[in-house]
Amino acid sequence: MNEGEFVYAIYTAVTHSKLTENVVLPPLYEVTPHLFTNSEVIQEAYKAKMTQTPTKIQSHFTGSKSNPEQRVAYFGEDIGMNIHHVTWHLEFPFWWNDEIEDHHIERKGENFFWVHHQLTVRYDAERLSNYLDPVDELHWDDLIHEGFAPHTMYKYGGYFPSRPDNVHFEDVDGVARVRDMLIVESRIRDAIAHGYITAKDGSTISIRDSHGIDHLGDVIESSLYSPNPEYYGALHNTAHMVLGRQGDPHGKFNLPPGVLEHFETATRDPAFFRLHKYMDNIFREHKDSLTPYTKTDLEFPGISIDSVSLSSRLETSFEDFEYSLINAVDDTADIADVPISTIVHRLTHKDFTAEAVITNNEGEEVMATVRVFAWPKYDNNHVEFSFNDGRWNAIELDRFWVKLAPGANTITRSSKDSSVTVPDIPSFKTLMDKTEAALSSGSELHLEEFASGLGLPNRFLISKGKTEGMDFNLVLFVSDGAKDAAIEGLHENLAYIHYGGAGGKYPDNRPHGYPLDRRVDDERIITGLTNFKSMEVKVYHHEHCP
Ligand SMILES: [Cu+2]
């Protein structure tokens, strides 16, 4: 059987089956290392195996210093970020069919928008910290400005194809014509302008409300949840293939699919972010068509945020991380394994704690949802972002619930507990060792912390700073938990899984990004609220761990 298919099938089955709830699978970079590291490293690994020499190989990011895009390769090529992207697509498969599966995946379309929107705005923040312009969107009738040489290989099937700079889009045989992409895009933009989608039977589905984004996400991805794929096509999936095959659009050279066609490798190509900026701007067109929130929508009577503070300076740096390449090389019973691993540079940050003092004048205990975001204060020209542009670029840092007793409440929250992030998945060896130990001693195996891998790596919580400090606006918004709750016993359910998860009801009724998801015509409506607070923070970067 095709190994890649097997791995995909088993990971998806374990993610969704009730029988394997809470089963922790090893990190994919140790299972299919070819998709996570460079071909040079893989060749070194083969050499180590053939010569039976234990080896630690230093990995380097793709590209040379002559390519400005290389400055942010640490983001697109980060193994944890790649796992985040794969895990999301495993939890929300585009081919999911409710008629044959045992559960419905809630808010799948909206989640598709949100997870990729967050990657898009996070990537732009990383670019600003590296003195690069924000990503421009892809245009079907313009050149693809950035080329890409993946330096990555399939286990079987050769190297991932390269693409030179400034190539024109060509039709891709058997996939789509460039013209089809423009037609589908204009049908989607028409739906946004009309405020409704036309379903297969000709009926209309309104999208001019909070749930519109969910339908639109289903249409754009497109998933089987799309109300009319015959008409609206599959913009995202087809675009990935059309862009991924520009190195061999007519199959003349029999090249394998490009990096953009695998969830593991897609973000390595800077064009991934151009493609997603293009789709993100379509989503923005829709969000901008909604009526802005009013003061009455957003206020939380009796609640005021008195102060917000951080325990320490926000600091980022790079660390070294080692993982096993033992599965990168072939194996036979007759030849002994030797330890082979690689060391990668990864972005990380110093842990910190945030503290907020929130006063409740209601005279009784209330439930509240705390929503935390940050956005870069300045654009690439050092012009301060308007509130409306800044809020669209907001990075979600945390979302959690608290009970507020009457009077002043001091809420402290550690960066380690952020619900948008997850810890590193234990290595294959750690999982095996812990399992063996539990079996031989008859004790329980506790891996609850790793049961859901859905989220960004905690290392990525805050984006890279600058040596002299990079300015961000940090904002805190507290909303009425009783109105937000989509489930009973909100506060007892501490495992707030940010992006939802297989089969479960999503706990928060509000749209992702609330209350910054809609256009803000007059920022005083938000900044004047007592349940909103903003502060300026700086993020400092050290090339090496301090
Ligand atoms: Cu994706």
Coordinates of C-alpha atoms and ligand atoms in Angstrom, one line a residue:
M1 CA 0.0 0.0 0.0
N2 CA 1.1 3.6 -0.6
E3 CA 2.8 4.6 2.7
G4 CA 1.5 8.2 2.5
E5 CA -2.1 7.1 2.1
F6 CA -1.7 4.6 5.0
V7 CA -0.4 7.3 7.3
Y8 CA -3.1 9.7 6.3
A9 CA -5.8 7.1 6.7
I10 CA -4.6 6.0 10.2
Y11 CA -4.2 9.5 11.5
T12 CA -7.6 10.6 10.2
A13 CA -9.3 7.5 11.6
V14 CA -7.7 7.9 15.1
T15 CA -8.6 11.6 15.1
H16 CA -12.3 10.9 14.4
S17 CA -13.1 7.5 15.8
K18 CA -14.9 7.2 19.1
L19 CA -12.8 4.1 19.8
T20 CA -9.5 6.0 19.7
E21 CA -10.5 9.2 21.6
N22 CA -7.5 10.6 23.5
V23 CA -5.1 8.4 21.7
V24 CA -1.8 10.3 21.2
L25 CA 0.0 9.6 17.9
P26 CA 3.6 10.4 17.4
P27 CA 4.6 13.7 15.7
L28 CA 4.4 13.4 11.9
Y29 CA 7.9 14.8 11.5
E30 CA 9.2 11.6 13.0
V31 CA 6.9 9.4 10.9
T32 CA 7.4 10.9 7.5
P33 CA 10.5 13.1 7.9
H34 CA 10.9 13.6 4.2
L35 CA 8.0 16.0 4.2
F36 CA 9.5 18.1 7.0
T37 CA 13.2 18.5 6.3
N38 CA 15.5 19.1 3.3
S39 CA 16.7 16.5 0.9
E40 CA 20.3 17.3 1.9
V41 CA 19.5 16.1 5.4
I42 CA 17.8 13.0 4.2
Q43 CA 20.8 12.1 2.1
E44 CA 23.0 12.5 5.2
A45 CA 20.7 10.2 7.0
Y46 CA 21.0 7.5 4.4
K47 CA 24.8 7.9 4.6
A48 CA 24.7 7.5 8.3
K49 CA 22.6 4.3 8.0
M50 CA 24.8 2.8 5.3
T51 CA 28.0 3.4 7.2
Q52 CA 26.4 2.5 10.5
T53 CA 27.5 5.8 12.0
P54 CA 25.4 7.5 14.7
T55 CA 24.8 11.0 13.4
K56 CA 23.2 14.3 14.4
I57 CA 22.6 16.4 11.3
Q58 CA 22.2 20.2 11.4
S59 CA 19.1 21.3 9.4
H60 CA 19.1 24.6 7.6
F61 CA 16.1 26.6 6.2
T62 CA 15.7 26.5 2.5
G63 CA 17.2 29.3 0.3
S64 CA 20.1 31.7 0.5
K65 CA 20.5 35.1 1.9
S66 CA 20.1 36.5 -1.7
N67 CA 16.5 35.7 -1.3
P68 CA 14.7 38.1 1.1
E69 CA 11.9 35.5 1.6
Q70 CA 14.5 33.3 3.3
R71 CA 14.3 35.7 6.3
V72 CA 10.8 34.2 7.2
A73 CA 11.5 30.6 6.1
Y74 CA 11.7 29.8 9.9
F75 CA 7.9 30.4 9.9
G76 CA 6.8 28.4 6.8
E77 CA 9.2 25.6 7.5
D78 CA 8.8 25.3 11.2
I79 CA 8.0 21.6 12.0
G80 CA 5.5 22.5 14.7
M81 CA 3.7 25.0 12.5
N82 CA 3.6 22.3 9.7
I83 CA 2.1 19.8 12.2
H84 CA -0.5 22.5 13.2
H85 CA -1.5 22.9 9.6
V86 CA -1.8 19.1 9.0
T87 CA -3.6 18.5 12.3
W88 CA -6.2 21.1 11.4
H89 CA -6.8 19.5 8.1
L90 CA -7.1 16.1 9.7
E91 CA -9.7 17.4 12.1
F92 CA -11.6 19.2 9.4
P93 CA -11.3 17.1 6.2
F94 CA -12.7 18.7 3.1
W95 CA -14.1 15.4 1.9
W96 CA -16.1 14.8 5.1
N97 CA -19.5 13.4 4.2
D98 CA -22.2 13.5 7.0
E99 CA -24.2 10.9 5.2
I100 CA -21.7 8.2 5.7
E101 CA -19.8 9.4 8.8
D102 CA -21.2 9.2 12.3
H103 CA -20.9 12.9 13.2
H104 CA -21.2 16.4 11.8
I105 CA -18.3 18.8 12.1
E106 CA -19.5 22.0 13.4
R107 CA -18.6 25.4 11.9
K108 CA -16.1 23.7 9.5
G109 CA -16.3 26.5 6.9
E110 CA -15.8 29.3 9.5
N111 CA -12.9 27.4 11.0
F112 CA -11.3 27.0 7.6
F113 CA -11.5 30.8 7.3
W114 CA -10.2 31.4 10.9
V115 CA -7.2 29.1 11.0
H116 CA -5.9 30.3 7.6
H117 CA -6.7 33.9 8.5
Q118 CA -4.6 33.6 11.6
L119 CA -1.7 32.0 9.6
T120 CA -2.0 34.9 7.2
V121 CA -1.9 37.7 9.8
R122 CA 0.8 35.9 11.8
Y123 CA 3.0 35.6 8.7
D124 CA 2.6 39.3 8.0
A125 CA 3.6 40.2 11.5
E126 CA 6.7 37.9 11.1
R127 CA 7.5 39.7 7.9
L128 CA 7.3 43.2 9.5
S129 CA 9.7 42.1 12.2
N130 CA 12.1 41.1 9.5
Y131 CA 11.8 44.3 7.5
L132 CA 9.8 42.7 4.7
D133 CA 6.6 44.1 3.2
P134 CA 3.3 42.3 4.0
V135 CA 2.3 39.7 1.5
D136 CA 0.5 40.9 -1.6
E137 CA -2.3 38.7 -2.8
L138 CA -2.0 36.4 -5.8
H139 CA -3.6 37.5 -9.0
W140 CA -4.5 35.0 -11.7
D141 CA -3.8 37.4 -14.5
D142 CA -0.4 38.6 -13.1
L143 CA 3.0 37.0 -12.7
I144 CA 3.7 34.7 -9.8
H145 CA 6.5 36.9 -8.5
E146 CA 8.2 34.6 -6.1
G147 CA 9.8 31.4 -7.3
F148 CA 10.6 28.6 -5.0
A149 CA 13.1 25.7 -4.8
P150 CA 11.8 23.3 -2.2
H151 CA 15.0 21.3 -1.7
T152 CA 12.6 18.6 -0.5
M153 CA 12.1 15.1 -1.8
Y154 CA 9.4 12.4 -1.7
K155 CA 10.4 9.1 -0.1
Y156 CA 9.5 7.5 -3.5
G157 CA 9.0 9.7 -6.6
G158 CA 11.8 12.1 -6.7
Y159 CA 12.2 15.8 -5.8
F160 CA 9.4 18.3 -5.3
P161 CA 9.3 20.5 -8.4
S162 CA 10.8 24.1 -8.4
R163 CA 9.3 27.2 -9.9
P164 CA 11.4 30.1 -11.1
D165 CA 10.6 33.8 -10.3
N166 CA 8.0 35.7 -12.4
V167 CA 6.2 32.9 -14.2
H168 CA 2.8 33.5 -15.9
F169 CA 0.0 31.2 -14.8
E170 CA -0.7 28.5 -17.2
D171 CA -3.7 26.2 -17.5
V172 CA -3.0 22.9 -15.8
D173 CA -4.1 19.9 -17.8
G174 CA -6.6 17.8 -16.0
V175 CA -7.0 20.3 -13.2
A176 CA -8.4 23.7 -14.4
R177 CA -7.9 26.6 -16.8
V178 CA -6.9 29.9 -15.3
R179 CA -10.1 31.3 -16.8
D180 CA -12.1 28.8 -14.6
M181 CA -10.5 30.3 -11.5
L182 CA -11.5 33.8 -12.5
I183 CA -15.1 32.6 -13.2
V184 CA -15.5 30.8 -9.9
E185 CA -14.0 33.8 -8.0
S186 CA -16.4 36.2 -9.6
R187 CA -19.4 33.9 -8.8
I188 CA -18.3 33.9 -5.1
R189 CA -17.8 37.7 -5.1
D190 CA -21.3 38.0 -6.6
A191 CA -22.7 36.0 -3.7
I192 CA -21.0 38.3 -1.3
A193 CA -22.3 41.4 -3.0
H194 CA -25.8 39.9 -3.1
G195 CA -25.6 38.7 0.5
Y196 CA -26.8 35.2 -0.4
I197 CA -25.6 31.9 -1.9
T198 CA -27.6 30.1 -4.5
A199 CA -28.1 26.4 -3.5
K200 CA -28.3 23.5 -6.0
D201 CA -32.1 23.6 -6.1
G202 CA -32.1 27.4 -6.8
S203 CA -33.1 28.4 -3.3
T204 CA -31.1 31.1 -1.6
I205 CA -29.1 30.9 1.6
S206 CA -28.5 34.3 3.3
I207 CA -24.9 35.0 4.3
R208 CA -25.4 38.5 5.6
D209 CA -25.3 37.5 9.2
S210 CA -22.9 35.9 11.8
H211 CA -23.3 32.5 10.2
G212 CA -22.6 33.7 6.7
I213 CA -18.9 33.1 7.1
D214 CA -19.5 29.4 7.8
H215 CA -21.3 28.9 4.4
L216 CA -18.8 31.0 2.6
G217 CA -15.9 29.0 4.1
D218 CA -17.6 25.8 2.9
V219 CA -18.0 27.3 -0.5
I220 CA -14.4 28.5 -0.8
E221 CA -12.5 25.5 0.5
S222 CA -14.7 23.7 -1.0
S223 CA -15.9 21.0 1.3
L224 CA -18.8 18.5 0.8
Y225 CA -20.7 20.9 3.0
S226 CA -20.7 23.4 0.1
P227 CA -24.3 24.1 -0.9
N228 CA -23.5 24.2 -4.6
P229 CA -20.0 23.0 -5.7
E230 CA -21.2 22.7 -9.3
Y231 CA -21.6 26.4 -9.4
Y232 CA -19.1 27.8 -6.9
G233 CA -16.4 25.2 -7.7
A234 CA -13.6 24.4 -5.2
L235 CA -11.6 27.7 -5.2
H236 CA -9.1 26.8 -2.5
N237 CA -8.4 23.2 -3.4
T238 CA -8.2 23.8 -7.1
A239 CA -6.0 26.9 -6.6
H240 CA -3.5 24.8 -4.5
M241 CA -3.2 22.3 -7.4
V242 CA -3.0 25.0 -10.2
L243 CA -0.4 26.9 -8.3
G244 CA 1.4 23.7 -7.2
R245 CA 1.8 22.4 -10.7
Q246 CA 3.2 25.6 -12.4
G247 CA 6.5 23.8 -12.7
D248 CA 5.1 21.2 -15.1
P249 CA 1.6 22.4 -16.0
H250 CA 1.1 20.0 -19.0
G251 CA 2.8 17.0 -17.4
K252 CA 5.6 17.1 -20.0
F253 CA 8.3 16.2 -17.5
N254 CA 6.3 13.8 -15.4
L255 CA 7.1 15.7 -12.2
P256 CA 5.3 14.7 -9.0
P257 CA 2.8 17.1 -7.3
G258 CA 4.3 20.3 -5.8
V259 CA 4.7 21.2 -2.1
L260 CA 1.4 23.1 -2.2
E261 CA -0.5 19.8 -2.7
H262 CA 0.4 18.4 0.7
F263 CA -0.7 19.8 4.0
E264 CA 2.7 18.9 5.5
T265 CA 4.7 20.9 3.0
A266 CA 2.4 23.6 1.7
T267 CA 3.5 26.5 3.8
R268 CA 7.2 26.0 2.8
D269 CA 6.4 27.8 -0.5
P270 CA 6.0 31.6 0.1
A271 CA 3.3 31.5 -2.6
F272 CA 1.1 29.7 -0.1
F273 CA 0.7 32.9 1.8
R274 CA 0.0 34.9 -1.4
L275 CA -2.7 32.4 -2.2
H276 CA -4.2 32.6 1.2
K277 CA -4.0 36.4 1.3
Y278 CA -6.1 36.3 -1.9
M279 CA -8.7 34.1 -0.2
D280 CA -8.5 36.1 3.0
N281 CA -9.3 39.3 1.1
I282 CA -12.5 37.6 -0.3
F283 CA -13.5 36.7 3.3
R284 CA -12.8 40.3 4.3
E285 CA -15.1 41.5 1.5
H286 CA -17.8 39.5 3.1
K287 CA -17.1 40.5 6.7
D288 CA -17.0 44.2 5.6
S289 CA -20.5 43.8 4.1
L290 CA -21.9 43.1 7.6
T291 CA -23.3 45.9 9.8
P292 CA -20.7 47.0 12.4
Y293 CA -21.4 46.0 16.0
T294 CA -23.1 48.7 18.0
K295 CA -22.3 49.8 21.6
T296 CA -25.4 47.9 22.8
D297 CA -24.1 44.7 21.1
L298 CA -20.7 44.9 22.8
E299 CA -21.2 46.3 26.2
F300 CA -21.2 44.2 29.4
P301 CA -23.1 46.3 31.9
G302 CA -21.5 46.5 35.4
I303 CA -18.1 45.1 34.2
S304 CA -15.0 47.1 33.8
I305 CA -11.4 46.2 33.1
D306 CA -9.4 48.4 35.5
S307 CA -5.9 47.4 34.5
V308 CA -3.8 44.9 32.4
S309 CA -0.2 44.2 33.0
L310 CA 2.5 41.7 32.1
S311 CA 4.9 39.9 34.5
S312 CA 8.0 40.5 32.4
R313 CA 9.3 41.7 29.1
L314 CA 8.1 39.8 26.0
E315 CA 11.1 38.1 24.5
T316 CA 11.6 35.8 21.5
S317 CA 14.7 33.9 20.5
F318 CA 15.7 30.8 18.5
E319 CA 16.3 27.4 20.2
D320 CA 17.7 24.1 18.9
F321 CA 15.5 21.1 18.8
E322 CA 16.4 17.6 18.0
Y323 CA 14.2 14.9 16.5
S324 CA 14.8 11.4 15.2
L325 CA 15.2 10.6 11.5
I326 CA 15.1 6.9 12.0
N327 CA 12.0 6.6 9.8
A328 CA 13.6 8.6 7.0
V329 CA 15.8 5.6 6.0
D330 CA 14.8 2.1 4.9
D331 CA 14.9 -0.7 7.3
T332 CA 15.6 -4.4 7.2
A333 CA 15.8 -7.0 10.0
D334 CA 19.4 -7.8 9.1
I335 CA 20.9 -4.3 9.5
A336 CA 21.0 -2.7 13.0
D337 CA 19.5 0.7 13.5
V338 CA 21.9 3.5 14.5
P339 CA 20.7 6.7 16.1
I340 CA 20.2 9.3 13.4
S341 CA 18.6 12.7 14.3
T342 CA 18.5 16.2 13.1
I343 CA 18.8 19.6 14.9
V344 CA 16.5 22.4 13.8
H345 CA 16.3 26.1 14.8
R346 CA 12.9 27.0 16.1
L347 CA 11.4 30.3 17.2
T348 CA 10.4 30.4 20.8
H349 CA 9.6 32.9 23.5
K350 CA 10.1 33.4 27.2
D351 CA 7.0 32.3 29.3
F352 CA 5.1 35.2 30.8
T353 CA 2.0 35.8 32.9
A354 CA -0.6 38.4 32.2
E355 CA -2.7 40.0 35.0
A356 CA -6.0 41.8 34.7
V357 CA -8.0 43.5 37.3
I358 CA -11.7 43.3 36.5
T359 CA -14.4 44.9 38.6
N360 CA -17.9 43.4 38.8
N361 CA -20.5 45.9 40.0
E362 CA -23.5 43.6 39.3
G363 CA -23.7 42.5 42.9
E364 CA -23.7 38.8 41.9
E365 CA -21.3 36.4 40.3
V366 CA -21.2 36.5 36.5
M367 CA -19.5 34.4 33.9
A368 CA -17.3 36.1 31.4
T369 CA -15.3 35.3 28.3
V370 CA -11.9 36.9 28.1
R371 CA -10.6 37.5 24.5
V372 CA -7.1 38.6 24.0
F373 CA -5.6 39.9 20.7
A374 CA -2.5 41.8 19.5
W375 CA -1.6 43.5 16.3
P376 CA 1.6 45.3 15.1
K377 CA 1.3 49.0 15.8
Y378 CA 3.0 50.1 12.6
D379 CA 3.0 49.0 9.0
N380 CA 6.0 48.5 6.7
N381 CA 6.3 52.2 6.2
H382 CA 6.2 52.9 9.9
V383 CA 2.7 54.4 9.5
E384 CA 0.5 53.5 12.4
F385 CA -2.3 51.1 11.5
S386 CA -5.8 52.6 11.8
F387 CA -8.0 50.7 14.3
N388 CA -9.9 49.2 11.4
D389 CA -6.9 47.8 9.6
G390 CA -5.2 46.9 12.9
R391 CA -8.1 44.8 14.1
W392 CA -8.2 42.9 10.8
N393 CA -4.6 42.0 11.4
A394 CA -5.2 41.0 15.0
I395 CA -3.4 37.8 16.2
E396 CA -5.6 35.9 18.6
L397 CA -3.5 35.2 21.7
D398 CA -6.1 33.6 24.0
R399 CA -9.7 32.9 24.7
F400 CA -10.9 31.6 28.1
W401 CA -13.7 31.8 30.7
V402 CA -13.7 33.2 34.2
K403 CA -16.2 33.7 37.0
L404 CA -16.3 37.2 38.2
A405 CA -17.2 37.6 41.9
P406 CA -18.8 40.9 43.0
G407 CA -16.1 43.6 43.5
A408 CA -12.5 43.5 42.2
N409 CA -11.2 40.3 40.6
T410 CA -7.5 39.7 39.8
I411 CA -7.2 37.3 36.8
T412 CA -3.8 35.8 36.1
R413 CA -3.1 33.8 33.0
S414 CA 0.1 32.1 32.0
S415 CA 1.3 32.1 28.4
K416 CA 1.6 28.3 28.7
D417 CA -2.2 28.0 29.2
S418 CA -3.2 29.9 26.0
S419 CA -6.1 28.0 24.3
V420 CA -4.8 28.9 20.9
T421 CA -1.6 26.8 21.4
V422 CA -0.6 23.3 22.2
P423 CA 2.7 21.9 23.7
D424 CA 5.2 19.8 21.7
I425 CA 3.9 16.3 21.0
P426 CA 6.1 13.8 22.8
S427 CA 8.6 12.0 20.5
F428 CA 8.0 8.5 19.3
K429 CA 10.6 7.2 21.8
T430 CA 9.0 9.0 24.7
L431 CA 5.6 7.7 23.9
M432 CA 7.0 4.1 23.6
D433 CA 9.0 4.4 26.8
K434 CA 6.1 5.8 28.8
T435 CA 3.8 3.1 27.4
E436 CA 6.3 0.3 28.2
A437 CA 6.8 1.7 31.7
A438 CA 3.0 1.9 32.3
L439 CA 2.5 -1.6 31.1
S440 CA 5.3 -3.1 33.1
S441 CA 4.4 -1.3 36.4
G442 CA 0.6 -1.6 35.8
S443 CA 0.2 2.2 36.3
E444 CA -1.9 4.6 34.3
L445 CA -0.5 6.4 31.3
H446 CA -1.2 10.2 31.5
L447 CA -1.0 12.0 28.2
E448 CA -4.1 14.1 28.6
E449 CA -2.1 17.3 27.9
F450 CA -1.4 16.0 24.4
A451 CA -4.8 14.5 23.5
S452 CA -5.6 17.4 21.2
G453 CA -2.8 18.6 18.9
L454 CA -5.2 21.2 17.5
G455 CA -3.5 24.6 17.9
L456 CA -0.3 26.5 17.1
P457 CA 2.9 25.4 18.9
N458 CA 3.0 27.3 22.2
R459 CA 6.5 28.6 21.0
F460 CA 4.7 30.5 18.3
L461 CA 2.2 32.3 20.7
I462 CA 3.9 35.7 20.2
S463 CA 5.5 36.5 16.9
K464 CA 9.2 37.3 16.6
G465 CA 10.2 40.7 18.0
K466 CA 13.1 43.0 17.1
T467 CA 16.3 43.7 18.9
E468 CA 15.2 47.2 19.7
G469 CA 11.6 46.0 20.4
M470 CA 8.7 45.7 18.1
D471 CA 5.5 47.6 19.0
F472 CA 2.2 45.8 19.3
N473 CA -1.2 46.8 20.5
L474 CA -2.5 44.3 23.0
V475 CA -6.2 44.3 23.5
L476 CA -8.5 42.6 26.0
F477 CA -12.2 42.3 25.6
V478 CA -14.5 40.7 28.2
S479 CA -18.0 39.6 27.1
D480 CA -21.0 38.1 28.8
G481 CA -20.2 34.4 29.3
A482 CA -23.9 33.5 29.8
K483 CA -24.7 34.9 26.3
D484 CA -21.6 33.4 24.7
A485 CA -22.0 29.9 26.0
A486 CA -23.1 27.3 23.4
I487 CA -22.9 24.5 26.0
E488 CA -24.0 23.8 29.5
G489 CA -21.5 24.0 32.4
L490 CA -19.3 26.4 30.5
H491 CA -16.9 26.9 33.4
E492 CA -16.6 23.3 34.3
N493 CA -15.3 22.6 30.8
L494 CA -11.8 23.9 31.2
A495 CA -10.4 22.1 28.2
Y496 CA -11.3 24.9 25.8
I497 CA -10.1 23.5 22.6
H498 CA -9.6 26.5 20.5
Y499 CA -10.5 25.4 17.0
G500 CA -13.2 23.0 18.1
G501 CA -12.4 19.4 17.5
A502 CA -13.8 16.2 16.2
G503 CA -17.5 15.9 16.7
G504 CA -17.8 18.2 19.7
K505 CA -20.0 21.2 20.0
Y506 CA -18.0 24.4 19.7
P507 CA -18.3 26.0 23.1
D508 CA -18.4 29.7 22.1
N509 CA -21.4 31.0 20.3
R510 CA -19.6 34.1 19.0
P511 CA -18.0 34.2 15.6
H512 CA -14.2 33.6 15.5
G513 CA -12.4 36.9 16.0
Y514 CA -15.3 38.5 17.9
P515 CA -15.6 41.5 18.4
L516 CA -12.8 42.4 15.9
D517 CA -14.2 40.4 13.1
R518 CA -16.4 43.1 11.7
R519 CA -15.6 46.5 10.2
V520 CA -15.2 49.3 12.7
D521 CA -16.3 52.6 11.3
D522 CA -15.9 54.5 14.5
E523 CA -13.4 53.0 16.9
R524 CA -14.8 54.9 19.9
I525 CA -17.6 52.4 19.9
I526 CA -15.1 49.7 21.1
T527 CA -12.4 51.8 22.8
G528 CA -15.0 53.6 24.9
L529 CA -16.3 50.4 26.4
T530 CA -15.5 49.6 30.0
N531 CA -15.1 45.9 29.1
F532 CA -12.4 46.7 26.6
K533 CA -8.8 47.7 27.4
S534 CA -5.8 48.2 25.2
M535 CA -2.1 48.7 26.0
E536 CA 1.1 49.0 24.0
V537 CA 3.7 46.3 24.4
K538 CA 7.1 45.7 22.9
V539 CA 8.5 42.3 21.8
Y540 CA 12.3 42.0 22.0
H541 CA 14.2 39.4 20.0
H542 CA 17.6 37.9 20.9
E543 CA 19.3 35.9 18.2
H544 CA 20.3 33.3 20.9
C545 CA 18.6 32.3 24.1
P546 CA 19.3 34.9 26.8
Ligands
CU1 CU -4.6 24.7 4.9

